Amino acid sequence: MEEDLRSLLQDLESLKGCVSDRHRIGSIDEMKQRVVSIVNLTKSGATRRSKVKDMSAEVVDSNPYSRLMALQRMGIVQNYERIRDFSVAIVVRAPAVIGIGGVGSVAAEMFTRHANSLSIASQPFFQYAEVGMTKTDAAVQTLSDINPDVVLEACNELGQTWMESGVSEDAVSGHIQLLVPGETACFACAPPLVVASGVDERTLKREGVCAASLPTTMGVVAGLLVQNALKYLLKFGHVSPYLGYNSLKDFFPTMEMRPNPQCSNNACVERQKEYLQTKPARDAAAKGKLEAESSENEGPLHMDNEWNISVVDDSEMDTLNSCGVSGALPEGLIHELPTAEKYHESLATEEAKTVEDDLEELQRQLDALNAS
Amino acid sequence: MEGWDPSTKSALTQIPLLSTRAGPRDGAAWTQRLKEEYRALIAYTTMNKSHDNDWFRISAANPEGTRWSGTCWYVHNLRRYEFALQFDIPVTYPATAPEIELPQLDGKTHKMYRGGKICLTVHFKPLWAKNCPRFGIAHALCLGLAPWLAAEVPILVDSGVLKHKDDESTSAES
């Protein structure tokens, strides 16, 4: 900042040399005065740590980044400095009573030390935190400008990858989920049974019991969430689509979360279709990568293969298994209920034939009824 | 649906169900949903008139169909009590039910949120959640507003909180 201002002063000086008009010179002098006062102002405020221009790997007391940059030296992260190019949006969904979402606020604190900009939207009634990750401030701006009720819908519409995380009601377990629209399950793909079956949620509430909260669980889950976000952004390690945490048994289950083809969120279904369309290209890319790798370490690992052992691809296994399980029934048996796709088709045709009227015509009809 | 009176039940079964799951942000799908809303409202109003049970007027207050207004009335002891009626379509509609407002009754009853939003939590919200996206505005009026009026207006009138408009004018004159 100071350097910029000094160069500005020099520019003004050279400008002054080119101008002959007395009034102009006076105004330029005035501008110089103002710049000097700003320089003084920044000097007086220098006790506050200025933003470090380059993240140096030098190990000295004054460098807060040396430990992080060590990640780079050890070969874990390719380029840690890239973290500054990212913007992170955190949506805090806080429980109505306690005030602020535990996971979201801890995660926000962790992120302020790293990422370029941070935007936090508050959404009452739920105890979850979501982290949207993006390369542009514009997307963060979009997300923070819209109604907090539809942030998640907007992520599906924009194709914005985000992470969702929460702590259970009894505060002893939590989860972190990676949501890549179209590729992994979204927030609406697998609703809790009470939501999916439309059971009244109040029937679950026990008298005199409110949601528990344990700051350590919040801290652990927030830590895992931010860790996963950093892994995703800086492209190191593997980011599990779903990571669970059971503190009572120190159990960390991970699993795939495939999107639901019948998801109630339309944008999610759209993204799923797009993802399927790009599948051939992705497969080709993966195959090319695999071939490149295999060409590097050519030559069989073992010279003899007495038992004819061969490595089979996961996807090949799927096709082998599916022959027995899906679709094909033994002769003489039929499915009683239609498959999901057929059910949807029948619904769609029904819709198409029932409503073809003009909207204005319908409005007129209602107005006529209202008037009589 | 246990605990509902037979006339409400039979009325409900005759209101056409909706099928498009779309909210105000969904463009063409929302137009489709609006058409379905209109059809249900037309059917419900026609049915009410034919059963001599006409009790509301409602129409869209903006071209997008996200704000609705009208009137509703309830007859108690042979006198008609009429109220202005309004509500917005929530941005997360139809997952979220509309919050029906009767601004004139704001502050007169506990069964109401600030701004005159009637309390629908117990008798209506679970039904709406279970029947999403098949229920629409007509269903919200039939199962949300109508029972609320039937329960609240007699109490408000009998306790003197609510006065008939004729009584109000005479008391002002005297």
CSV table of N, CA, C and O in Angstrom, one decimal, chain A residues 14-116:
chain,number,residue,atom,x,y,z
A,14,SER,N,5.9,14.1,-11.7
A,14,SER,CA,6.2,14.1,-13.2
A,14,SER,C,5.1,14.9,-13.9
A,14,SER,O,5.3,15.6,-14.9
A,15,LEU,N,3.8,14.7,-13.5
A,15,LEU,CA,2.7,15.3,-14.1
A,15,LEU,C,2.8,16.8,-13.9
A,15,LEU,O,2.5,17.6,-14.8
A,16,LYS,N,3.2,17.2,-12.7
A,16,LYS,CA,3.4,18.6,-12.4
A,16,LYS,C,4.4,19.3,-13.4
A,16,LYS,O,4.2,20.4,-13.8
A,17,GLY,N,5.4,18.5,-13.7
A,17,GLY,CA,6.5,19.0,-14.6
A,17,GLY,C,5.9,19.3,-16.0
A,17,GLY,O,6.4,20.2,-16.7
A,18,CYS,N,4.9,18.5,-16.5
A,18,CYS,CA,4.4,18.7,-17.8
A,18,CYS,C,3.4,19.8,-17.9
A,18,CYS,O,3.0,20.3,-19.0
A,19,VAL,N,2.8,20.3,-16.7
A,19,VAL,CA,1.7,21.2,-16.8
A,19,VAL,C,2.2,22.7,-16.6
A,19,VAL,O,3.1,22.9,-15.7
A,20,SER,N,1.7,23.6,-17.4
A,20,SER,CA,2.2,25.0,-17.2
A,20,SER,C,1.2,25.9,-16.5
A,20,SER,O,1.5,26.8,-15.8
A,21,ASP,N,-0.1,25.5,-16.6
A,21,ASP,CA,-1.2,26.3,-16.0
A,21,ASP,C,-1.0,26.3,-14.4
A,21,ASP,O,-0.8,25.3,-13.8
A,22,ARG,N,-1.0,27.6,-13.9
A,22,ARG,CA,-0.8,27.8,-12.5
A,22,ARG,C,-1.8,27.1,-11.6
A,22,ARG,O,-1.5,26.4,-10.6
A,23,HIS,N,-3.1,27.2,-12.0
A,23,HIS,CA,-4.2,26.6,-11.2
A,23,HIS,C,-4.1,25.1,-11.2
A,23,HIS,O,-4.2,24.5,-10.1
A,24,ARG,N,-3.7,24.6,-12.3
A,24,ARG,CA,-3.6,23.1,-12.4
A,24,ARG,C,-2.5,22.7,-11.4
A,24,ARG,O,-2.6,21.7,-10.6
A,25,ILE,N,-1.3,23.4,-11.4
A,25,ILE,CA,-0.2,23.1,-10.6
A,25,ILE,C,-0.7,23.1,-9.1
A,25,ILE,O,-0.3,22.2,-8.3
A,26,GLY,N,-1.5,24.1,-8.8
A,26,GLY,CA,-2.0,24.2,-7.4
A,26,GLY,C,-2.8,23.0,-7.0
A,26,GLY,O,-2.6,22.5,-5.9
A,27,SER,N,-3.6,22.6,-7.9
A,27,SER,CA,-4.5,21.5,-7.6
A,27,SER,C,-3.7,20.2,-7.5
A,27,SER,O,-4.0,19.3,-6.6
A,28,ILE,N,-2.6,20.1,-8.3
A,28,ILE,CA,-1.8,18.9,-8.2
A,28,ILE,C,-1.0,18.9,-6.9
A,28,ILE,O,-0.9,17.8,-6.2
A,29,ASP,N,-0.6,20.1,-6.4
A,29,ASP,CA,0.1,20.2,-5.1
A,29,ASP,C,-0.9,19.7,-4.0
A,29,ASP,O,-0.5,19.0,-3.1
A,30,GLU,N,-2.1,20.1,-4.2
A,30,GLU,CA,-3.2,19.7,-3.2
A,30,GLU,C,-3.3,18.2,-3.1
A,30,GLU,O,-3.3,17.6,-2.0
A,31,MET,N,-3.3,17.6,-4.3
A,31,MET,CA,-3.4,16.1,-4.4
A,31,MET,C,-2.2,15.4,-3.7
A,31,MET,O,-2.4,14.5,-3.0
A,32,LYS,N,-1.0,16.0,-3.9
A,32,LYS,CA,0.2,15.5,-3.3
A,32,LYS,C,0.1,15.5,-1.8
A,32,LYS,O,0.4,14.6,-1.1
A,33,GLN,N,-0.4,16.7,-1.3
A,33,GLN,CA,-0.6,16.8,0.2
A,33,GLN,C,-1.5,15.7,0.7
A,33,GLN,O,-1.2,15.0,1.7
A,34,ARG,N,-2.6,15.4,0.0
A,34,ARG,CA,-3.5,14.4,0.5
A,34,ARG,C,-2.9,13.0,0.5
A,34,ARG,O,-3.1,12.2,1.4
A,35,VAL,N,-2.1,12.7,-0.6
A,35,VAL,CA,-1.4,11.4,-0.6
A,35,VAL,C,-0.4,11.3,0.6
A,35,VAL,O,-0.4,10.3,1.2
A,36,VAL,N,0.3,12.4,0.8
A,36,VAL,CA,1.2,12.3,2.0
A,36,VAL,C,0.5,12.1,3.3
A,36,VAL,O,0.9,11.2,4.1
A,37,SER,N,-0.7,12.7,3.5
A,37,SER,CA,-1.4,12.5,4.7
A,37,SER,C,-1.9,11.0,4.8
A,37,SER,O,-1.9,10.4,5.9
A,38,ILE,N,-2.2,10.4,3.6
A,38,ILE,CA,-2.7,9.0,3.7
A,38,ILE,C,-1.5,8.1,4.0
A,38,ILE,O,-1.6,7.2,4.8
A,39,VAL,N,-0.3,8.5,3.5
A,39,VAL,CA,0.9,7.7,3.8
A,39,VAL,C,1.1,7.7,5.3
A,39,VAL,O,1.4,6.7,5.9
A,40,ASN,N,1.0,8.9,5.9
A,40,ASN,CA,1.2,9.0,7.4
A,40,ASN,C,0.2,8.2,8.1
A,40,ASN,O,0.5,7.6,9.1
A,41,LEU,N,-1.0,8.3,7.6
A,41,LEU,CA,-2.1,7.5,8.3
A,41,LEU,C,-1.8,6.0,8.3
A,41,LEU,O,-1.9,5.4,9.3
A,42,THR,N,-1.4,5.5,7.2
A,42,THR,CA,-1.1,4.0,7.1
A,42,THR,C,0.1,3.7,8.0
A,42,THR,O,0.1,2.6,8.6
A,43,LYS,N,1.1,4.6,8.1
A,43,LYS,CA,2.2,4.4,9.0
A,43,LYS,C,1.7,4.3,10.5
A,43,LYS,O,2.2,3.4,11.2
A,44,SER,N,0.8,5.2,10.9
A,44,SER,CA,0.4,5.2,12.2
A,44,SER,C,-0.4,3.9,12.6
A,44,SER,O,-0.5,3.4,13.7
A,45,GLY,N,-1.1,3.3,11.5
A,45,GLY,CA,-1.9,2.1,11.8
A,45,GLY,C,-1.1,0.9,11.5
A,45,GLY,O,-1.6,-0.2,11.4
A,46,ALA,N,0.3,1.0,11.5
A,46,ALA,CA,1.1,-0.2,11.1
A,46,ALA,C,1.2,-1.2,12.2
A,46,ALA,O,1.7,-2.3,12.0
A,47,THR,N,0.7,-0.9,13.4
A,47,THR,CA,0.7,-1.9,14.5
A,47,THR,C,-0.1,-3.1,14.1
A,47,THR,O,0.1,-4.2,14.5
A,48,ARG,N,-1.2,-2.9,13.4
A,48,ARG,CA,-2.1,-3.9,12.9
A,48,ARG,C,-1.3,-4.7,11.8
A,48,ARG,O,-0.8,-4.1,10.9
A,49,ARG,N,-1.3,-6.0,11.9
A,49,ARG,CA,-0.5,-6.8,11.0
A,49,ARG,C,-1.0,-6.5,9.6
A,49,ARG,O,-2.2,-6.8,9.3
A,50,SER,N,-0.2,-6.1,8.7
A,50,SER,CA,-0.6,-5.8,7.3
A,50,SER,C,-0.7,-7.1,6.6
A,50,SER,O,-0.1,-8.1,7.0
A,51,LYS,N,-1.6,-7.1,5.6
A,51,LYS,CA,-1.8,-8.4,4.8
A,51,LYS,C,-0.5,-8.7,4.1
A,51,LYS,O,0.2,-7.9,3.5
A,52,VAL,N,0.0,-10.0,4.3
A,52,VAL,CA,1.3,-10.4,3.8
A,52,VAL,C,1.1,-10.5,2.3
A,52,VAL,O,0.2,-11.2,1.8
A,53,LYS,N,2.0,-9.9,1.6
A,53,LYS,CA,1.9,-9.9,0.1
A,53,LYS,C,2.1,-11.2,-0.5
A,53,LYS,O,1.4,-11.8,-1.3
A,54,ASP,N,3.3,-11.8,-0.2
A,54,ASP,CA,3.6,-13.1,-0.6
A,54,ASP,C,3.7,-14.0,0.6
A,54,ASP,O,4.3,-13.7,1.6
A,55,MET,N,3.2,-15.2,0.4
A,55,MET,CA,3.3,-16.2,1.5
A,55,MET,C,4.7,-16.8,1.4
A,55,MET,O,4.9,-17.6,0.6
A,56,SER,N,5.5,-16.4,2.3
A,56,SER,CA,6.9,-16.8,2.3
A,56,SER,C,7.1,-18.1,3.0
A,56,SER,O,6.4,-18.4,4.0
A,57,ALA,N,8.0,-18.9,2.5
A,57,ALA,CA,8.2,-20.2,3.2
A,57,ALA,C,9.4,-20.1,4.2
A,57,ALA,O,9.7,-21.0,4.9
A,58,GLU,N,9.9,-18.9,4.3
A,58,GLU,CA,11.0,-18.6,5.2
A,58,GLU,C,10.6,-18.9,6.7
A,58,GLU,O,9.6,-18.4,7.1
A,59,VAL,N,11.4,-19.6,7.4
A,59,VAL,CA,11.0,-20.0,8.8
A,59,VAL,C,11.6,-18.9,9.7
A,59,VAL,O,12.8,-19.0,10.2
A,60,VAL,N,10.8,-17.9,10.0
A,60,VAL,CA,11.2,-16.8,11.0
A,60,VAL,C,10.0,-16.5,11.9
A,60,VAL,O,8.9,-16.8,11.5
A,61,ASP,N,10.2,-15.9,13.0
A,61,ASP,CA,9.1,-15.6,13.9
A,61,ASP,C,8.0,-14.8,13.3
A,61,ASP,O,6.9,-15.0,13.5
A,62,SER,N,8.4,-13.8,12.4
A,62,SER,CA,7.4,-12.9,11.9
A,62,SER,C,6.6,-13.5,10.8
A,62,SER,O,5.7,-12.8,10.3
A,63,ASN,N,7.0,-14.7,10.3
A,63,ASN,CA,6.2,-15.2,9.2
A,63,ASN,C,5.2,-16.3,9.7
A,63,ASN,O,5.5,-17.4,10.1
A,64,PRO,N,3.9,-15.9,9.7
A,64,PRO,CA,2.9,-16.8,10.2
A,64,PRO,C,2.6,-18.0,9.2
A,64,PRO,O,1.9,-18.9,9.6
A,65,TYR,N,3.1,-17.9,8.0
A,65,TYR,CA,2.8,-18.9,7.1
A,65,TYR,C,3.8,-20.0,6.9
A,65,TYR,O,3.6,-21.0,6.2
A,66,SER,N,4.9,-19.9,7.6
A,66,SER,CA,6.0,-20.9,7.4
A,66,SER,C,5.6,-22.3,7.6
A,66,SER,O,5.9,-23.2,6.9
A,67,ARG,N,4.7,-22.5,8.7
A,67,ARG,CA,4.3,-23.9,9.0
A,67,ARG,C,3.4,-24.4,7.9
A,67,ARG,O,3.4,-25.6,7.5
A,68,LEU,N,2.5,-23.5,7.3
A,68,LEU,CA,1.6,-24.0,6.3
A,68,LEU,C,2.4,-24.2,5.0
A,68,LEU,O,2.1,-25.2,4.3
A,69,MET,N,3.4,-23.4,4.8
A,69,MET,CA,4.2,-23.5,3.5
A,69,MET,C,5.0,-24.8,3.6
A,69,MET,O,5.4,-25.3,2.6
A,70,ALA,N,5.3,-25.3,4.8
A,70,ALA,CA,6.0,-26.5,5.0
A,70,ALA,C,5.3,-27.7,4.3
A,70,ALA,O,5.9,-28.6,3.8
A,71,LEU,N,4.0,-27.6,4.2
A,71,LEU,CA,3.2,-28.6,3.5
A,71,LEU,C,3.7,-28.7,2.1
A,71,LEU,O,3.7,-29.8,1.5
A,72,GLN,N,4.0,-27.6,1.5
A,72,GLN,CA,4.5,-27.6,0.2
A,72,GLN,C,5.8,-28.3,0.0
A,72,GLN,O,6.1,-29.1,-0.8
A,73,ARG,N,6.7,-27.9,1.0
A,73,ARG,CA,8.1,-28.5,1.0
A,73,ARG,C,8.0,-30.0,1.1
A,73,ARG,O,8.8,-30.8,0.6
A,74,MET,N,7.1,-30.5,1.9
A,74,MET,CA,6.9,-31.9,2.1
A,74,MET,C,6.2,-32.6,1.0
A,74,MET,O,6.0,-33.8,1.0
A,75,GLY,N,5.8,-31.9,0.0
A,75,GLY,CA,5.2,-32.5,-1.1
A,75,GLY,C,3.7,-32.9,-1.0
A,75,GLY,O,3.2,-33.7,-1.7
A,76,ILE,N,3.1,-32.4,0.1
A,76,ILE,CA,1.7,-32.7,0.3
A,76,ILE,C,0.8,-31.9,-0.6
A,76,ILE,O,-0.2,-32.3,-1.2
A,77,VAL,N,1.1,-30.6,-0.6
A,77,VAL,CA,0.3,-29.6,-1.4
A,77,VAL,C,1.2,-29.1,-2.5
A,77,VAL,O,2.4,-28.8,-2.3
A,78,GLN,N,0.7,-29.0,-3.7
A,78,GLN,CA,1.5,-28.4,-4.8
A,78,GLN,C,1.8,-27.0,-4.6
A,78,GLN,O,2.9,-26.5,-4.7
A,79,ASN,N,0.7,-26.2,-4.4
A,79,ASN,CA,0.9,-24.8,-4.3
A,79,ASN,C,-0.1,-24.2,-3.2
A,79,ASN,O,-1.3,-24.0,-3.5
A,80,TYR,N,0.4,-24.0,-2.0
A,80,TYR,CA,-0.5,-23.6,-1.0
A,80,TYR,C,-1.0,-22.2,-1.2
A,80,TYR,O,-2.1,-21.8,-0.8
A,81,GLU,N,-0.2,-21.4,-1.8
A,81,GLU,CA,-0.6,-20.0,-2.0
A,81,GLU,C,-1.9,-19.8,-2.8
A,81,GLU,O,-2.5,-18.8,-2.7
A,82,ARG,N,-2.2,-20.8,-3.6
A,82,ARG,CA,-3.4,-20.8,-4.4
A,82,ARG,C,-4.7,-20.6,-3.5
A,82,ARG,O,-5.7,-20.1,-4.0
A,83,ILE,N,-4.6,-20.9,-2.2
A,83,ILE,CA,-5.7,-20.7,-1.3
A,83,ILE,C,-6.2,-19.3,-1.4
A,83,ILE,O,-7.4,-19.0,-1.2
A,84,ARG,N,-5.4,-18.3,-1.7
A,84,ARG,CA,-5.8,-16.9,-1.8
A,84,ARG,C,-6.7,-16.6,-3.0
A,84,ARG,O,-7.3,-15.6,-3.0
A,85,ASP,N,-6.6,-17.5,-3.9
A,85,ASP,CA,-7.5,-17.2,-5.1
A,85,ASP,C,-8.9,-17.6,-4.9
A,85,ASP,O,-9.8,-17.4,-5.7
A,86,PHE,N,-9.2,-18.3,-3.8
A,86,PHE,CA,-10.5,-18.9,-3.6
A,86,PHE,C,-11.3,-18.0,-2.7
A,86,PHE,O,-10.8,-17.3,-1.8
A,87,SER,N,-12.6,-18.0,-2.9
A,87,SER,CA,-13.6,-17.4,-2.0
A,87,SER,C,-14.5,-18.5,-1.4
A,87,SER,O,-14.8,-19.4,-2.1
A,88,VAL,N,-14.8,-18.3,-0.2
A,88,VAL,CA,-15.6,-19.3,0.5
A,88,VAL,C,-16.9,-18.7,1.0
A,88,VAL,O,-16.8,-17.6,1.6
A,89,ALA,N,-18.0,-19.3,0.7
A,89,ALA,CA,-19.3,-18.8,1.3
A,89,ALA,C,-19.7,-19.8,2.4
A,89,ALA,O,-19.7,-21.0,2.1
A,90,ILE,N,-20.0,-19.3,3.6
A,90,ILE,CA,-20.4,-20.2,4.6
A,90,ILE,C,-21.9,-19.8,5.0
A,90,ILE,O,-22.2,-18.7,5.2
A,91,VAL,N,-22.7,-20.8,4.9
A,91,VAL,CA,-24.1,-20.6,5.3
A,91,VAL,C,-24.3,-21.2,6.6
A,91,VAL,O,-24.2,-22.4,6.8
A,92,VAL,N,-24.6,-20.4,7.6
A,92,VAL,CA,-24.8,-20.9,9.0
A,92,VAL,C,-26.3,-21.0,9.2
A,92,VAL,O,-27.0,-20.1,9.1
A,93,ARG,N,-26.6,-22.2,9.5
A,93,ARG,CA,-28.0,-22.5,9.9
A,93,ARG,C,-28.1,-22.7,11.3
A,93,ARG,O,-27.8,-23.8,11.8
A,94,ALA,N,-28.4,-21.7,12.1
A,94,ALA,CA,-28.3,-21.8,13.5
A,94,ALA,C,-29.7,-22.3,14.1
A,94,ALA,O,-30.7,-21.9,13.6
A,95,PRO,N,-29.6,-23.0,15.2
A,95,PRO,CA,-30.8,-23.3,15.9
A,95,PRO,C,-31.4,-22.1,16.5
A,95,PRO,O,-30.7,-21.1,16.9
A,96,ALA,N,-32.8,-22.0,16.5
A,96,ALA,CA,-33.5,-20.8,16.9
A,96,ALA,C,-33.1,-20.3,18.3
A,96,ALA,O,-33.0,-19.1,18.5
A,97,VAL,N,-32.9,-21.3,19.2
A,97,VAL,CA,-32.8,-20.9,20.6
A,97,VAL,C,-31.3,-20.5,20.9
A,97,VAL,O,-31.0,-19.5,21.5
A,98,ILE,N,-30.4,-21.3,20.5
A,98,ILE,CA,-29.0,-21.2,20.9
A,98,ILE,C,-28.4,-19.9,20.3
A,98,ILE,O,-27.6,-19.3,20.9
A,99,GLY,N,-28.7,-19.6,19.1
A,99,GLY,CA,-28.3,-18.3,18.6
A,99,GLY,C,-27.4,-18.4,17.3
A,99,GLY,O,-27.7,-17.9,16.3
A,100,ILE,N,-26.3,-19.1,17.4
A,100,ILE,CA,-25.5,-19.2,16.2
A,100,ILE,C,-25.0,-20.7,16.0
A,100,ILE,O,-24.7,-21.4,17.0
A,101,GLY,N,-25.0,-21.1,14.8
A,101,GLY,CA,-24.6,-22.5,14.5
A,101,GLY,C,-23.2,-22.8,14.9
A,101,GLY,O,-22.3,-22.0,14.5
A,102,GLY,N,-23.0,-23.8,15.7
A,102,GLY,CA,-21.7,-24.1,16.2
A,102,GLY,C,-20.7,-24.4,15.1
A,102,GLY,O,-19.6,-23.8,15.0
A,103,VAL,N,-21.0,-25.4,14.2
A,103,VAL,CA,-20.1,-25.8,13.2
A,103,VAL,C,-19.7,-24.6,12.3
A,103,VAL,O,-18.5,-24.4,12.0
A,104,GLY,N,-20.7,-23.9,11.9
A,104,GLY,CA,-20.5,-22.8,10.9
A,104,GLY,C,-19.6,-21.7,11.5
A,104,GLY,O,-18.7,-21.2,10.8
A,105,SER,N,-19.8,-21.3,12.8
A,105,SER,CA,-19.0,-20.3,13.3
A,105,SER,C,-17.6,-20.7,13.5
A,105,SER,O,-16.6,-19.9,13.3
A,106,VAL,N,-17.3,-22.0,13.9
A,106,VAL,CA,-16.0,-22.4,14.1
A,106,VAL,C,-15.3,-22.5,12.7
A,106,VAL,O,-14.1,-22.1,12.6
A,107,ALA,N,-16.0,-23.0,11.7
A,107,ALA,CA,-15.5,-23.1,10.4
A,107,ALA,C,-15.1,-21.7,9.9
A,107,ALA,O,-14.0,-21.6,9.2
A,108,ALA,N,-15.9,-20.8,10.1
A,108,ALA,CA,-15.7,-19.4,9.6
A,108,ALA,C,-14.4,-18.9,10.2
A,108,ALA,O,-13.6,-18.3,9.6
A,109,GLU,N,-14.2,-19.1,11.5
A,109,GLU,CA,-13.0,-18.7,12.2
A,109,GLU,C,-11.8,-19.3,11.6
A,109,GLU,O,-10.8,-18.7,11.4
A,110,MET,N,-11.9,-20.6,11.2
A,110,MET,CA,-10.7,-21.3,10.6
A,110,MET,C,-10.4,-20.7,9.2
A,110,MET,O,-9.3,-20.6,8.9
A,111,PHE,N,-11.5,-20.4,8.5
A,111,PHE,CA,-11.3,-19.9,7.1
A,111,PHE,C,-10.7,-18.5,7.1
A,111,PHE,O,-10.0,-18.2,6.1
A,112,THR,N,-11.1,-17.7,8.1
A,112,THR,CA,-10.6,-16.3,8.0
A,112,THR,C,-9.1,-16.3,7.9
A,112,THR,O,-8.5,-15.3,7.5
A,113,ARG,N,-8.4,-17.3,8.4
A,113,ARG,CA,-7.0,-17.3,8.4
A,113,ARG,C,-6.4,-17.7,7.0
A,113,ARG,O,-5.2,-17.6,6.8
A,114,HIS,N,-7.3,-18.2,6.1
A,114,HIS,CA,-6.7,-18.7,4.9
A,114,HIS,C,-7.3,-18.0,3.6
A,114,HIS,O,-6.6,-17.3,2.9
A,115,ALA,N,-8.6,-18.1,3.5
A,115,ALA,CA,-9.2,-17.8,2.2
A,115,ALA,C,-9.3,-16.3,1.9
A,115,ALA,O,-9.2,-15.5,2.8
A,116,ASN,N,-9.5,-16.0,0.7
A,116,ASN,CA,-9.5,-14.6,0.2
A,116,ASN,C,-10.7,-13.8,0.8
A,116,ASN,O,-10.5,-12.8,1.3
